[in-house]
């Protein structure tokens, strides 16, 4: 069995994730394709992930890709998480991930509205509310959540959650109706009425937004293509890595690995997988520095992160597994970053990286601060490293 060591994995990461200066992407679409997709739960992540990978990146480049050219499309998929996908990947994401979310979300919403006493026949209510949304969005119209709720009385109402818990409260049913519709492939997030650092999407029918209905594919075909793309970008990886990333089952992962003809490799005693045409050694790169945002796809790409995260999980990941902003040196996470009151990018390193690395990281921090131009961005997932100071979450 071919052995793939940590140095080879880090060289692949540097080049394929476009983080080494010599490997940067030419535009945001190329950068996104390199990662399969970009995390979009944090509104700023897609921009900062692209900034780290595209030389000369401007905010308008992402706006154009998302809202004008629509070569990138935001969609809820793996692990019920929002991503920005290249448009050509969208049908595979729908079949291999989003449909699975829809199958779980629909009965859960029906059960919850009936238990809350909002509607005695939750299935009929959901069908009627969904039909009303699609009617409003017919003929290419786009509408915000607030507009839909104003025009559709069936979307009114809320459900109590976390009864007796500190984090409990009430949640409106309208967003959950849109979740069912979007994960079913019928509607998509269109233009954003907020700034680049906030999420206030308008909604559109899928056909109106991308110009055609989604190509119907089987779950097996969608999963196999997602696995193929993941192996190209993140491989080698284990079955556990893929199961976590997909939010799927080992059965589905093993079926997809067989479908793409994946080859087993030795990852220091664990079994990993690579595509059969991807077994050559990667040329090394010069040491490189990177500052990645919260939930960046590189930081979140594997469930086994020991080879690049080391002992720093508790400082950089919250208890739900969400990664805060990270500092990278030559293929490893070595700390976290935040913004100061004046917009300055502040590094907190967790180890002594040496003077050359420190200079490179300081240069990268200055480059990011200059790009932000004094704007402070909200990070909903600040690194626990900074929680005591409260600095990451207080940004504007």
CSV table of C-alpha atoms in Angstrom, one decimal:
chain,number,residue,atom,x,y,z
A,1,UNK,CA,0.0,0.0,0.0
A,2,UNK,CA,1.3,3.4,-1.0
A,3,UNK,CA,2.3,5.5,2.1
A,4,UNK,CA,1.3,9.2,2.1
A,5,UNK,CA,3.2,11.1,4.9
A,6,UNK,CA,2.3,14.4,6.6
A,7,UNK,CA,4.7,16.4,4.4
A,8,UNK,CA,3.0,15.2,1.2
A,9,UNK,CA,-0.4,16.0,2.7
A,10,UNK,CA,0.8,19.6,3.6
A,11,UNK,CA,2.3,20.1,0.1
A,12,UNK,CA,-1.0,19.0,-1.5
A,13,UNK,CA,-2.9,21.4,0.9
A,14,UNK,CA,-0.6,24.3,0.0
A,15,UNK,CA,-1.0,23.9,-3.8
A,16,UNK,CA,-4.6,22.6,-4.2
A,17,UNK,CA,-6.1,24.9,-1.7
A,18,UNK,CA,-4.4,27.8,-3.4
A,19,UNK,CA,-2.7,29.0,-0.2
A,20,UNK,CA,0.9,29.1,-1.2
A,21,UNK,CA,1.7,32.3,-3.1
A,22,UNK,CA,2.9,30.3,-6.1
A,23,UNK,CA,-0.4,28.5,-6.3
A,24,UNK,CA,-2.9,31.3,-6.0
A,25,UNK,CA,-6.1,31.2,-8.1
A,26,UNK,CA,-6.8,33.6,-11.0
A,27,UNK,CA,-10.3,34.4,-9.9
A,28,UNK,CA,-13.0,33.5,-7.3
A,29,UNK,CA,-14.6,30.7,-9.4
A,30,UNK,CA,-11.2,29.0,-9.9
A,31,UNK,CA,-10.6,29.3,-6.1
A,32,UNK,CA,-14.0,27.9,-5.2
A,33,UNK,CA,-13.7,25.0,-7.7
A,34,UNK,CA,-10.3,24.2,-6.0
A,35,UNK,CA,-12.2,23.7,-2.7
A,36,UNK,CA,-15.3,22.1,-4.1
A,37,UNK,CA,-17.3,24.9,-2.4
A,38,UNK,CA,-16.8,27.7,0.1
A,39,UNK,CA,-18.5,27.8,3.5
A,40,UNK,CA,-21.1,30.6,3.6
A,41,UNK,CA,-22.7,30.3,7.0
A,42,UNK,CA,-20.6,33.2,8.1
A,43,UNK,CA,-21.4,35.9,5.5
A,44,UNK,CA,-17.8,37.2,5.5
A,45,UNK,CA,-16.2,33.8,5.1
A,46,UNK,CA,-16.7,33.5,1.3
A,47,UNK,CA,-15.0,36.9,0.9
A,48,UNK,CA,-12.1,36.2,3.2
A,49,UNK,CA,-11.6,32.7,2.0
A,50,UNK,CA,-11.4,34.1,-1.6
A,51,UNK,CA,-9.1,36.9,-0.4
A,52,UNK,CA,-6.6,34.3,1.0
A,53,UNK,CA,-6.6,32.4,-2.4
A,54,UNK,CA,-6.9,35.0,-5.2
A,55,UNK,CA,-4.2,37.6,-5.9
A,56,UNK,CA,-5.7,41.1,-6.3
A,57,UNK,CA,-9.1,39.9,-5.0
A,58,UNK,CA,-11.7,42.7,-4.8
A,59,UNK,CA,-15.0,42.5,-3.0
A,60,UNK,CA,-16.7,43.3,-6.3
A,61,UNK,CA,-15.3,40.0,-7.7
A,62,UNK,CA,-17.3,37.9,-5.3
A,63,UNK,CA,-20.4,40.1,-5.7
A,64,UNK,CA,-20.3,39.6,-9.5
A,65,UNK,CA,-19.8,35.9,-9.2
A,66,UNK,CA,-22.7,35.5,-6.8
A,67,UNK,CA,-25.3,38.0,-8.0
A,68,UNK,CA,-24.5,39.0,-11.6
A,69,UNK,CA,-22.8,36.1,-13.4
A,70,UNK,CA,-24.2,33.6,-10.9
A,71,UNK,CA,-21.3,31.3,-11.5
A,72,UNK,CA,-21.4,30.7,-7.7
A,73,UNK,CA,-24.7,29.9,-6.0
A,74,UNK,CA,-25.4,29.7,-2.2
A,75,UNK,CA,-27.2,26.5,-1.2
A,76,UNK,CA,-27.9,24.5,2.0
A,77,UNK,CA,-26.3,21.1,1.6
A,78,UNK,CA,-23.8,18.9,3.6
A,79,UNK,CA,-24.4,18.8,7.3
A,80,UNK,CA,-27.3,21.3,6.9
A,81,UNK,CA,-24.7,24.0,6.2
A,82,UNK,CA,-24.8,26.9,3.8
A,83,UNK,CA,-22.1,26.8,1.0
A,84,UNK,CA,-21.3,28.7,-2.1
A,85,UNK,CA,-21.1,26.1,-5.0
A,86,UNK,CA,-19.9,26.5,-8.5
A,87,UNK,CA,-23.1,26.4,-10.6
A,88,UNK,CA,-22.1,23.2,-12.4
A,89,UNK,CA,-21.7,21.4,-9.0
A,90,UNK,CA,-25.1,22.4,-7.8
A,91,UNK,CA,-27.0,19.4,-9.2
A,92,UNK,CA,-24.6,17.0,-7.6
A,93,UNK,CA,-24.8,18.8,-4.2
A,94,UNK,CA,-28.6,18.7,-4.5
A,95,UNK,CA,-28.8,15.0,-5.2
A,96,UNK,CA,-25.9,13.9,-2.9
A,97,UNK,CA,-26.5,16.2,0.1
A,98,UNK,CA,-29.4,18.6,0.0
A,99,UNK,CA,-32.1,16.0,-0.7
A,100,UNK,CA,-31.0,14.1,2.4
A,101,UNK,CA,-31.5,17.3,4.5
A,102,UNK,CA,-34.9,17.9,3.0
A,103,UNK,CA,-36.0,14.3,3.8
A,104,UNK,CA,-35.1,15.0,7.5
A,105,UNK,CA,-36.4,18.6,7.7
A,106,UNK,CA,-39.9,18.1,6.3
A,107,UNK,CA,-41.2,15.5,8.8
A,108,UNK,CA,-39.5,17.4,11.6
A,109,UNK,CA,-41.3,20.6,10.8
A,110,UNK,CA,-44.6,18.9,10.4
A,111,UNK,CA,-44.2,17.2,13.8
A,112,UNK,CA,-43.2,20.5,15.5
A,113,UNK,CA,-46.1,22.6,14.2
A,114,UNK,CA,-48.6,19.9,15.1
A,115,UNK,CA,-47.1,19.5,18.6
A,116,UNK,CA,-47.1,23.3,19.1
A,117,UNK,CA,-50.8,23.4,18.2
A,118,UNK,CA,-50.2,25.7,15.2
A,119,UNK,CA,-51.8,23.4,12.7
A,120,UNK,CA,-53.7,20.1,13.2
A,121,UNK,CA,-52.6,18.8,9.7
A,122,UNK,CA,-49.0,19.8,9.4
A,123,UNK,CA,-48.5,18.1,6.1
A,124,UNK,CA,-51.3,19.9,4.4
A,125,UNK,CA,-50.2,23.2,6.0
A,126,UNK,CA,-46.7,22.8,4.7
A,127,UNK,CA,-47.9,21.9,1.2
A,128,UNK,CA,-50.1,25.0,1.1
A,129,UNK,CA,-47.5,27.3,2.6
A,130,UNK,CA,-44.9,26.0,0.1
A,131,UNK,CA,-47.3,26.5,-2.8
A,132,UNK,CA,-48.0,30.0,-1.7
A,133,UNK,CA,-44.2,30.8,-1.6
A,134,UNK,CA,-43.7,29.4,-5.1
A,135,UNK,CA,-46.7,31.4,-6.4
A,136,UNK,CA,-45.2,34.7,-5.0
A,137,UNK,CA,-41.9,33.9,-6.6
A,138,UNK,CA,-43.3,33.0,-10.0
A,139,UNK,CA,-42.5,34.9,-13.1
A,140,UNK,CA,-38.9,35.6,-11.8
A,141,UNK,CA,-39.9,37.7,-8.8
A,142,UNK,CA,-37.5,37.8,-5.8
A,143,UNK,CA,-38.7,38.4,-2.3
A,144,UNK,CA,-37.2,38.7,1.2
A,145,UNK,CA,-38.3,36.7,4.2
A,146,UNK,CA,-40.1,39.8,5.5
A,147,UNK,CA,-42.0,40.3,2.2
A,148,UNK,CA,-43.0,36.6,2.1
A,149,UNK,CA,-44.4,36.7,5.6
A,150,UNK,CA,-46.3,39.9,5.0
A,151,UNK,CA,-48.0,38.4,1.9
A,152,UNK,CA,-48.5,34.8,3.1
A,153,UNK,CA,-50.4,34.4,6.4
A,154,UNK,CA,-49.6,30.7,6.5
A,155,UNK,CA,-46.0,31.6,7.3
A,156,UNK,CA,-46.9,33.3,10.6
A,157,UNK,CA,-46.3,31.5,13.9
A,158,UNK,CA,-43.4,30.4,16.0
A,159,UNK,CA,-42.3,27.3,18.0
A,160,UNK,CA,-40.7,27.1,21.4
A,161,UNK,CA,-37.4,25.2,21.6
A,162,UNK,CA,-35.0,24.3,24.3
A,163,UNK,CA,-37.7,24.4,27.0
A,164,UNK,CA,-36.0,24.9,30.4
A,165,UNK,CA,-32.6,25.4,28.8
A,166,UNK,CA,-30.4,28.5,28.9
A,167,UNK,CA,-30.3,28.7,25.1
A,168,UNK,CA,-34.1,28.1,24.7
A,169,UNK,CA,-36.5,30.5,23.1
A,170,UNK,CA,-39.0,30.8,20.2
A,171,UNK,CA,-38.2,30.3,16.5
A,172,UNK,CA,-40.4,31.4,13.6
A,173,UNK,CA,-41.7,28.7,11.3
A,174,UNK,CA,-41.2,30.8,8.1
A,175,UNK,CA,-37.5,30.2,7.8
A,176,UNK,CA,-38.0,26.5,8.2
A,177,UNK,CA,-40.5,26.4,5.4
A,178,UNK,CA,-37.9,28.1,3.2
A,179,UNK,CA,-35.4,25.5,4.3
A,180,UNK,CA,-37.6,22.7,3.2
A,181,UNK,CA,-38.2,24.4,-0.2
A,182,UNK,CA,-34.5,25.2,-0.7
A,183,UNK,CA,-33.1,21.8,0.3
A,184,UNK,CA,-35.7,20.3,-2.1
A,185,UNK,CA,-34.1,22.3,-4.9
A,186,UNK,CA,-37.1,24.5,-5.6
A,187,UNK,CA,-35.8,27.9,-4.4
A,188,UNK,CA,-32.4,29.5,-3.9
A,189,UNK,CA,-30.9,32.5,-2.1
A,190,UNK,CA,-30.7,35.3,-4.7
A,191,UNK,CA,-29.4,38.8,-4.1
A,192,UNK,CA,-28.4,40.0,-0.7
A,193,UNK,CA,-30.1,43.1,0.6
A,194,UNK,CA,-27.5,43.5,3.4
A,195,UNK,CA,-23.9,44.5,3.3
A,196,UNK,CA,-21.2,41.9,2.5
A,197,UNK,CA,-20.9,41.1,6.2
A,198,UNK,CA,-24.6,40.5,6.8
A,199,UNK,CA,-27.1,37.9,5.4
A,200,UNK,CA,-30.4,39.3,4.2
A,201,UNK,CA,-31.1,37.3,1.2
A,202,UNK,CA,-33.9,37.7,-1.3
A,203,UNK,CA,-35.3,34.4,-2.5
A,204,UNK,CA,-35.9,33.2,-6.1
A,205,UNK,CA,-37.1,30.0,-7.7
A,206,UNK,CA,-34.2,27.9,-8.7
A,207,UNK,CA,-35.1,28.0,-12.4
A,208,UNK,CA,-35.4,31.8,-12.5
A,209,UNK,CA,-32.1,32.3,-10.7
A,210,UNK,CA,-29.8,29.9,-12.7
A,211,UNK,CA,-31.8,29.9,-15.9
A,212,UNK,CA,-32.9,26.2,-15.8
A,213,UNK,CA,-34.3,23.6,-13.5
A,214,UNK,CA,-31.7,21.5,-11.6
A,215,UNK,CA,-30.7,18.4,-13.5
A,216,UNK,CA,-32.3,15.4,-11.7
A,217,UNK,CA,-29.7,12.9,-10.5
A,218,UNK,CA,-29.8,9.9,-8.2
A,219,UNK,CA,-28.4,10.1,-4.7
A,220,UNK,CA,-25.6,7.7,-5.7
A,221,UNK,CA,-24.6,9.8,-8.7
A,222,UNK,CA,-24.6,13.0,-6.6
A,223,UNK,CA,-22.6,11.5,-3.8
A,224,UNK,CA,-20.1,9.9,-6.1
A,225,UNK,CA,-19.3,13.2,-7.8
A,226,UNK,CA,-19.0,15.0,-4.5
A,227,UNK,CA,-16.6,12.3,-3.2
A,228,UNK,CA,-14.6,12.6,-6.5
A,229,UNK,CA,-14.3,16.4,-6.1
A,230,UNK,CA,-13.4,16.1,-2.4
A,231,UNK,CA,-10.7,13.5,-3.0
A,232,UNK,CA,-9.2,15.8,-5.7
A,233,UNK,CA,-9.1,18.8,-3.4
A,234,UNK,CA,-8.7,17.2,0.1
A,235,UNK,CA,-7.3,13.7,-0.6
A,236,UNK,CA,-6.0,11.6,0.8
A,237,UNK,CA,-8.6,11.2,3.4
A,238,UNK,CA,-10.3,8.5,5.4
A,239,UNK,CA,-13.8,7.1,5.3
A,240,UNK,CA,-14.5,9.0,8.5
A,241,UNK,CA,-13.4,12.3,6.9
A,242,UNK,CA,-15.7,11.8,4.0
A,243,UNK,CA,-18.6,10.6,6.2
A,244,UNK,CA,-18.3,13.8,8.3
A,245,UNK,CA,-17.8,16.2,5.4
A,246,UNK,CA,-20.8,14.8,3.5
A,247,UNK,CA,-23.0,14.4,6.6
A,248,UNK,CA,-23.8,11.0,5.2
A,249,UNK,CA,-23.3,7.3,6.1
A,250,UNK,CA,-20.4,4.9,5.8
A,251,UNK,CA,-22.5,2.8,3.4
A,252,UNK,CA,-22.9,5.8,1.1
A,253,UNK,CA,-19.2,6.8,1.4
A,254,UNK,CA,-18.0,3.2,0.6
A,255,UNK,CA,-20.4,3.0,-2.4
A,256,UNK,CA,-19.1,6.3,-3.7
A,257,UNK,CA,-15.4,5.3,-3.2
A,258,UNK,CA,-16.0,2.2,-5.2
A,259,UNK,CA,-17.8,4.1,-7.9
A,260,UNK,CA,-14.9,6.5,-8.4
A,261,UNK,CA,-12.3,3.7,-8.2
A,262,UNK,CA,-10.5,5.1,-5.2
A,263,UNK,CA,-7.2,3.6,-4.2
A,264,UNK,CA,-6.4,2.7,-0.6
A,265,UNK,CA,-3.2,4.4,0.8
A,266,UNK,CA,-1.4,4.2,4.2
A,267,UNK,CA,-1.8,7.4,6.3
A,268,UNK,CA,0.6,6.5,9.1
A,269,UNK,CA,-1.3,3.4,10.0
A,270,UNK,CA,-4.7,4.5,9.0
A,271,UNK,CA,-6.4,3.7,5.7
A,272,UNK,CA,-6.9,6.7,3.4
A,273,UNK,CA,-8.1,7.0,-0.1
A,274,UNK,CA,-7.0,8.8,-3.3
A,275,UNK,CA,-8.2,8.9,-6.9
A,276,UNK,CA,-6.5,6.4,-9.1
A,277,UNK,CA,-4.9,9.0,-11.3
A,278,UNK,CA,-3.6,11.1,-8.3
A,279,UNK,CA,-0.8,9.0,-6.8
A,280,UNK,CA,2.2,11.1,-7.9
A,281,UNK,CA,4.3,13.0,-5.3
A,282,UNK,CA,3.6,16.7,-5.1
A,283,UNK,CA,6.4,19.2,-5.6
A,284,UNK,CA,7.1,21.0,-2.3
A,285,UNK,CA,6.6,24.8,-1.9
A,286,UNK,CA,8.4,27.5,-0.1
A,287,UNK,CA,7.2,28.1,3.5
A,288,UNK,CA,4.0,30.1,3.4
A,289,UNK,CA,1.8,32.2,5.7
A,290,UNK,CA,-2.0,32.4,5.6
A,291,UNK,CA,-4.8,34.0,7.7
A,292,UNK,CA,-8.1,32.1,7.2
A,293,UNK,CA,-11.5,33.1,8.4
A,294,UNK,CA,-13.9,31.3,10.7
A,295,UNK,CA,-15.3,28.1,9.0
A,296,UNK,CA,-12.8,28.3,6.2
A,297,UNK,CA,-13.1,25.0,4.1
A,298,UNK,CA,-9.4,24.2,4.6
A,299,UNK,CA,-9.7,24.3,8.4
A,300,UNK,CA,-13.0,22.4,8.3
A,301,UNK,CA,-12.1,19.9,5.6
A,302,UNK,CA,-11.4,16.8,7.6
A,303,UNK,CA,-12.7,15.3,10.8
A,304,UNK,CA,-9.2,14.0,11.7
A,305,UNK,CA,-7.3,17.3,11.9
A,306,UNK,CA,-4.3,16.2,14.0
A,307,UNK,CA,-1.8,16.5,11.1
A,308,UNK,CA,-2.4,20.2,10.7
A,309,UNK,CA,-4.2,21.3,13.9
A,310,UNK,CA,-2.0,19.6,16.5
A,311,UNK,CA,-3.0,20.2,20.1
A,312,UNK,CA,-4.9,23.5,19.5
A,313,UNK,CA,-8.5,22.3,19.1
A,314,UNK,CA,-9.8,23.7,22.4
A,315,UNK,CA,-8.3,27.1,21.6
A,316,UNK,CA,-9.6,27.4,18.0
A,317,UNK,CA,-12.8,25.3,17.8
A,318,UNK,CA,-15.9,25.8,19.9
A,319,UNK,CA,-17.7,22.9,21.5
A,320,UNK,CA,-20.0,22.5,18.5
A,321,UNK,CA,-17.0,22.0,16.2
A,322,UNK,CA,-17.0,25.4,14.6
A,323,UNK,CA,-13.5,26.8,13.8
A,324,UNK,CA,-12.7,30.4,14.5
A,325,UNK,CA,-10.2,32.5,12.4
A,326,UNK,CA,-6.9,30.7,12.2
A,327,UNK,CA,-3.2,31.5,11.5
A,328,UNK,CA,-1.3,29.1,9.3
A,329,UNK,CA,2.4,28.6,8.8
A,330,UNK,CA,3.7,26.2,6.2
A,331,UNK,CA,0.8,23.7,6.4
A,332,UNK,CA,0.0,23.9,10.1
A,333,UNK,CA,-2.3,26.0,12.3
A,334,UNK,CA,-0.2,27.9,14.7
A,335,UNK,CA,-2.6,30.4,16.2
A,336,UNK,CA,-5.7,32.6,15.8
A,337,UNK,CA,-6.4,36.1,14.7
A,338,UNK,CA,-8.9,38.9,15.5
A,339,UNK,CA,-9.4,42.6,14.8
A,340,UNK,CA,-8.6,45.3,17.3
A,341,UNK,CA,-10.8,48.3,17.9
A,342,UNK,CA,-9.1,50.3,15.1
A,343,UNK,CA,-9.5,47.4,12.6
A,344,UNK,CA,-5.9,46.2,13.1
A,345,UNK,CA,-5.5,42.5,12.5
A,346,UNK,CA,-4.1,41.0,15.8
A,347,UNK,CA,-2.3,37.7,15.8
A,348,UNK,CA,-2.1,35.4,18.8
A,349,UNK,CA,0.4,32.6,18.2
A,350,UNK,CA,0.3,29.4,20.2
A,351,UNK,CA,3.9,28.4,19.6
A,352,UNK,CA,7.3,29.9,18.8
A,353,UNK,CA,7.4,29.8,15.0
A,354,UNK,CA,10.7,31.6,14.6
A,355,UNK,CA,11.6,35.1,13.3
A,356,UNK,CA,11.2,34.4,9.6
A,357,UNK,CA,7.7,32.9,10.1
A,358,UNK,CA,6.7,35.8,12.4
A,359,UNK,CA,7.7,38.4,9.8
A,360,UNK,CA,5.8,36.6,7.1
A,361,UNK,CA,2.7,36.3,9.3
A,362,UNK,CA,2.9,40.0,10.3
A,363,UNK,CA,3.1,40.9,6.6
A,364,UNK,CA,0.0,38.8,5.9
A,365,UNK,CA,-1.8,40.5,8.8
A,366,UNK,CA,-0.9,44.0,7.5
A,367,UNK,CA,-2.1,42.9,4.0
A,368,UNK,CA,-5.4,41.8,5.4
A,369,UNK,CA,-5.8,45.0,7.5
A,370,UNK,CA,-5.1,47.1,4.4
A,371,UNK,CA,-7.7,45.1,2.4
A,372,UNK,CA,-10.3,45.6,5.1
A,373,UNK,CA,-9.5,49.3,5.1
A,374,UNK,CA,-10.5,49.8,8.8
A,375,UNK,CA,-13.8,47.9,8.4
A,376,UNK,CA,-14.5,45.6,11.4
A,377,UNK,CA,-16.4,42.5,10.5
A,378,UNK,CA,-18.6,40.4,12.7
A,379,UNK,CA,-17.4,36.9,13.4
A,380,UNK,CA,-20.2,34.8,14.8
A,381,UNK,CA,-17.7,32.1,15.5
A,382,UNK,CA,-14.7,33.8,17.2
A,383,UNK,CA,-11.9,31.5,18.3
A,384,UNK,CA,-12.3,30.5,22.0
A,385,UNK,CA,-8.7,31.7,22.3
A,386,UNK,CA,-10.1,35.2,22.3
A,387,UNK,CA,-13.4,34.6,24.2
A,388,UNK,CA,-12.1,36.0,27.5
A,389,UNK,CA,-11.4,39.3,25.9
A,390,UNK,CA,-14.7,39.2,24.0
A,391,UNK,CA,-12.9,40.9,21.1
A,392,UNK,CA,-13.9,38.7,18.2
A,393,UNK,CA,-17.6,38.8,18.7
A,394,UNK,CA,-17.7,42.6,19.4
A,395,UNK,CA,-16.7,43.6,15.9
A,396,UNK,CA,-19.0,45.8,13.8
